[in-house]
Coordinates of C-alpha atoms in Angstrom, one line a residue:
I66 CA 6.5 -2.9 4.2
D67 CA 3.3 -3.5 6.0
A68 CA 2.4 -7.3 6.4
E69 CA -1.1 -6.3 7.2
S70 CA -1.6 -4.1 3.7
G71 CA -0.1 -7.2 1.8
L72 CA 1.4 -6.6 -2.0
E73 CA -0.7 -3.6 -3.4
P74 CA 0.3 -2.5 -6.7
D75 CA 1.7 1.0 -7.0
E76 CA -0.8 2.8 -9.0
L77 CA 1.5 5.8 -9.6
A78 CA 4.1 3.6 -11.4
G79 CA 1.4 2.4 -13.9
E80 CA 0.4 -0.9 -15.1
N81 CA 3.7 -3.5 -15.2
F82 CA 1.5 -6.6 -14.8
D83 CA 3.5 -8.1 -17.8
Q84 CA 6.8 -7.9 -16.0
S85 CA 7.9 -10.6 -13.6
P86 CA 6.7 -10.1 -9.7
L87 CA 10.2 -9.2 -9.1
R88 CA 10.6 -6.5 -11.4
R89 CA 6.9 -5.0 -10.8
T90 CA 6.5 -2.2 -8.1
F91 CA 4.3 -2.3 -5.2
K92 CA 2.7 0.5 -3.0
S93 CA 4.8 1.9 -0.1
K94 CA 3.8 3.5 3.1
V95 CA 5.4 5.6 5.9
L96 CA 5.8 2.9 8.7
A97 CA 7.1 5.4 11.5
H98 CA 8.4 9.0 11.7
Y99 CA 9.7 11.1 14.6
P100 CA 8.8 13.3 16.0
Q101 CA 5.3 13.1 15.0
N102 CA 4.8 16.7 14.2
I103 CA 6.6 20.2 14.2
E104 CA 4.5 23.3 14.3
W105 CA 6.7 25.4 11.9
N106 CA 7.5 22.2 9.7
P107 CA 4.2 19.9 9.4
F108 CA 5.1 16.4 8.1
D109 CA 3.7 15.6 4.6
Q110 CA 3.4 12.0 4.7
D111 CA 2.1 11.3 1.3
A112 CA 4.9 13.6 -0.2
V113 CA 7.6 12.0 1.6
N114 CA 6.5 8.6 1.2
M115 CA 6.4 9.4 -2.9
L116 CA 9.9 11.1 -2.5
C117 CA 11.5 8.4 -0.5
M118 CA 10.3 5.6 -2.8
P119 CA 9.5 7.1 -6.0
K120 CA 9.3 3.7 -7.8
G121 CA 7.3 2.0 -4.9
L122 CA 8.4 -0.9 -3.1
S123 CA 10.8 -3.3 -4.9
F124 CA 11.7 -6.9 -4.1
R125 CA 14.8 -9.0 -4.7
T126 CA 16.3 -12.3 -3.8
Q127 CA 19.7 -13.4 -2.7
A128 CA 20.7 -13.9 -6.3
D129 CA 19.9 -9.9 -7.1
N130 CA 22.2 -6.8 -6.2
R131 CA 21.0 -5.3 -2.9
D132 CA 23.7 -2.5 -2.3
P133 CA 22.0 0.4 -0.4
Q134 CA 21.3 3.4 -2.5
L135 CA 21.4 7.2 -1.4
H136 CA 19.3 10.0 -3.1
S137 CA 18.0 13.3 -1.9
F138 CA 14.9 15.5 -2.6
I139 CA 13.4 19.1 -1.9
I140 CA 9.9 19.9 -1.0
T141 CA 9.1 23.3 -1.8
R142 CA 5.8 25.0 -0.2
E143 CA 3.5 27.9 -1.5
D144 CA 5.4 30.3 0.4
G145 CA 8.4 29.5 -1.1
S146 CA 10.1 27.8 1.9
R147 CA 11.9 24.4 1.3
T148 CA 12.5 21.2 3.1
Y149 CA 15.4 18.9 2.2
G150 CA 15.2 15.4 2.2
F151 CA 18.3 12.8 2.5
V152 CA 17.2 9.0 1.9
L153 CA 19.2 5.6 2.0
T154 CA 17.2 2.6 0.7
F155 CA 18.5 -0.9 1.4
Y156 CA 16.9 -4.2 1.1
E157 CA 16.0 -6.4 4.4
E158 CA 14.9 -10.0 4.4
V159 CA 11.0 -10.6 4.3
T160 CA 10.0 -12.5 7.5
S161 CA 6.5 -12.1 6.9
K162 CA 5.2 -15.8 5.7
Q163 CA 2.1 -14.1 4.3
I164 CA 4.0 -11.9 2.0
C165 CA 6.4 -14.6 0.9
T166 CA 3.4 -16.7 0.3
A167 CA 1.8 -13.8 -1.8
M168 CA 4.9 -13.5 -4.0
Q169 CA 5.0 -17.2 -4.7
T170 CA 1.3 -17.0 -5.5
L171 CA 2.1 -14.1 -8.3
Y172 CA 4.9 -15.9 -9.7
Q173 CA 2.5 -19.2 -10.4
M174 CA 0.3 -16.7 -12.1
H175 CA 2.8 -15.1 -14.0
N176 CA 4.4 -18.2 -15.3
A177 CA 0.7 -19.7 -16.2
E178 CA 0.4 -16.6 -18.4
Q179 CA 3.7 -17.2 -19.9
Y180 CA 3.0 -20.8 -20.8
S181 CA -0.3 -19.4 -22.1
S182 CA 1.4 -17.0 -24.4
V183 CA 4.0 -19.4 -25.6
C184 CA 1.2 -21.9 -26.3
A185 CA -0.7 -19.2 -28.2
S186 CA 2.3 -18.3 -30.5
S187 CA 2.9 -21.9 -31.4
S188 CA -0.7 -22.6 -32.0
C189 CA -1.2 -25.5 -29.6
S190 CA -3.8 -26.2 -27.3
M191 CA -3.3 -26.6 -23.3
D192 CA -3.3 -30.3 -23.4
S193 CA -0.7 -30.7 -25.8
L194 CA 1.4 -27.8 -24.6
A195 CA 4.5 -29.9 -23.8
S196 CA 4.9 -31.6 -27.3
S197 CA 3.7 -28.7 -29.3
I198 CA 6.3 -26.1 -28.2
D199 CA 8.9 -26.0 -30.3
E200 CA 12.8 -26.0 -29.2
G201 CA 13.3 -22.2 -29.5
D202 CA 10.0 -21.3 -27.6
A203 CA 11.0 -23.8 -24.7
T204 CA 14.3 -22.6 -24.5
S205 CA 13.1 -18.9 -24.2
L206 CA 10.6 -20.0 -21.8
A207 CA 13.3 -21.7 -19.5
K208 CA 15.5 -18.6 -19.8
L209 CA 12.9 -16.6 -18.5
Q210 CA 11.9 -19.0 -15.5
R211 CA 15.4 -18.8 -14.4
Y212 CA 15.8 -14.9 -14.6
N213 CA 13.9 -13.2 -12.1
S214 CA 12.4 -16.1 -10.4
Y215 CA 11.3 -16.9 -6.9
D216 CA 10.8 -20.1 -5.2
I217 CA 9.7 -19.9 -1.5
S218 CA 11.3 -23.4 -1.0
R219 CA 14.9 -22.2 -1.8
D220 CA 14.9 -18.6 -2.3
T221 CA 15.3 -15.5 0.6
L222 CA 13.1 -12.8 -0.3
Y223 CA 14.1 -9.2 0.4
V224 CA 12.1 -5.8 0.2
S225 CA 13.3 -2.3 0.0
K226 CA 13.2 -0.1 2.9
S227 CA 14.2 3.6 3.2
I228 CA 15.5 5.8 6.1
C229 CA 15.2 9.6 5.8
L230 CA 16.6 12.7 7.4
I231 CA 14.4 15.9 6.7
T232 CA 16.4 19.2 7.4
P233 CA 15.5 22.9 7.0
L234 CA 19.0 23.4 5.1
P235 CA 20.9 21.3 2.7
F236 CA 23.5 19.5 4.7
M237 CA 24.1 16.6 2.0
Q238 CA 27.3 15.3 3.0
A239 CA 26.6 15.4 6.7
C240 CA 23.2 13.7 6.4
K241 CA 24.3 11.0 4.0
K242 CA 27.4 10.3 6.3
F243 CA 25.0 10.1 9.3
L244 CA 22.5 7.7 7.4
I245 CA 25.6 5.4 6.3
Q246 CA 26.5 5.0 9.9
L247 CA 23.1 4.2 11.3
Y248 CA 22.6 1.8 8.3
K249 CA 25.9 0.0 9.4
A250 CA 24.6 0.1 13.1
V251 CA 21.5 -1.8 12.0
T252 CA 22.8 -4.3 9.8
S253 CA 26.1 -5.0 12.1
Q254 CA 26.4 -8.3 13.9
Q255 CA 27.9 -6.2 17.0
P256 CA 25.5 -3.7 18.7
P257 CA 26.5 0.0 18.7
P258 CA 28.3 1.7 21.4
L259 CA 25.0 3.2 22.5
P260 CA 21.3 2.4 21.7
L261 CA 20.3 3.6 18.2
E262 CA 17.8 6.2 19.6
S263 CA 20.2 8.2 21.4
Y264 CA 21.9 9.0 18.4
I265 CA 18.5 10.1 16.4
H266 CA 17.8 11.9 20.0
N267 CA 21.3 13.8 19.7
I268 CA 20.9 14.7 15.9
L269 CA 17.3 16.0 16.1
Y270 CA 17.6 17.9 19.8
E271 CA 21.1 18.2 20.6
V272 CA 23.0 19.0 17.4
P273 CA 22.4 23.0 16.9
L274 CA 22.4 24.7 13.5
P275 CA 26.0 26.0 12.8
P276 CA 26.0 29.9 12.3
P277 CA 26.2 31.1 8.6
G278 CA 29.7 30.4 7.4
R279 CA 30.8 28.2 10.0
S280 CA 31.3 24.4 10.3
L281 CA 30.3 21.9 13.1
K282 CA 31.5 18.9 14.5
F283 CA 29.0 16.1 15.8
Y284 CA 29.3 12.4 16.5
G285 CA 27.5 9.8 14.4
V286 CA 27.5 6.2 15.6
Y287 CA 31.1 5.4 14.9
E288 CA 33.0 8.3 13.7
P289 CA 32.6 12.3 14.2
I290 CA 30.9 14.1 11.0
I291 CA 31.6 17.7 9.8
C292 CA 28.5 19.8 9.0
Q293 CA 29.3 22.8 7.0
R294 CA 27.0 25.8 6.4
P295 CA 27.5 28.4 3.7
G296 CA 27.8 32.1 4.6

């Protein structure tokens, strides 16, 4: 997430303002990519952004499931050439006070709308809201507030983030294993044997394509990885 951009609704996901803020989707963007460009394989930022996060940014709290997820995609160009992408999406803690405050504000607005909705269904006025809501409505509202809720004073906010490998051939298993090892290194309390940049440089510039019908072994962050190329 880009703290300077703030929480922008994801237009591609359609209108979802009736959902709680933690179940809405927000606009994502490519924060960084390396190398900046390759002459024979130009970087399509919009396509990669959309395919890495087809549902936009999503938020969670410590009470939600935050297991990392893997998926892949294909970009087919007008000339028929293909580029393959392999993505690992995980959740990282939001450290921006601005973003946390914005999420809190969205929840306050959402809760106010829910109160108004319950009040309207109970034919009550705002001044007599507490006394006019019947027991069933009050119970439903309490459950709604407990589910998918966010309180900046007690909850930890997490946001989705993706790391992606783009390759000229579909080395699915090798790429996913590399991404998993990279993710473990990022989230581990212990630093990896070498700086993370060295592993990225290695796979980009030092690991050659295996010949057709052959296999190649290269080293990830923790374990060797076998890359197989069909004949």
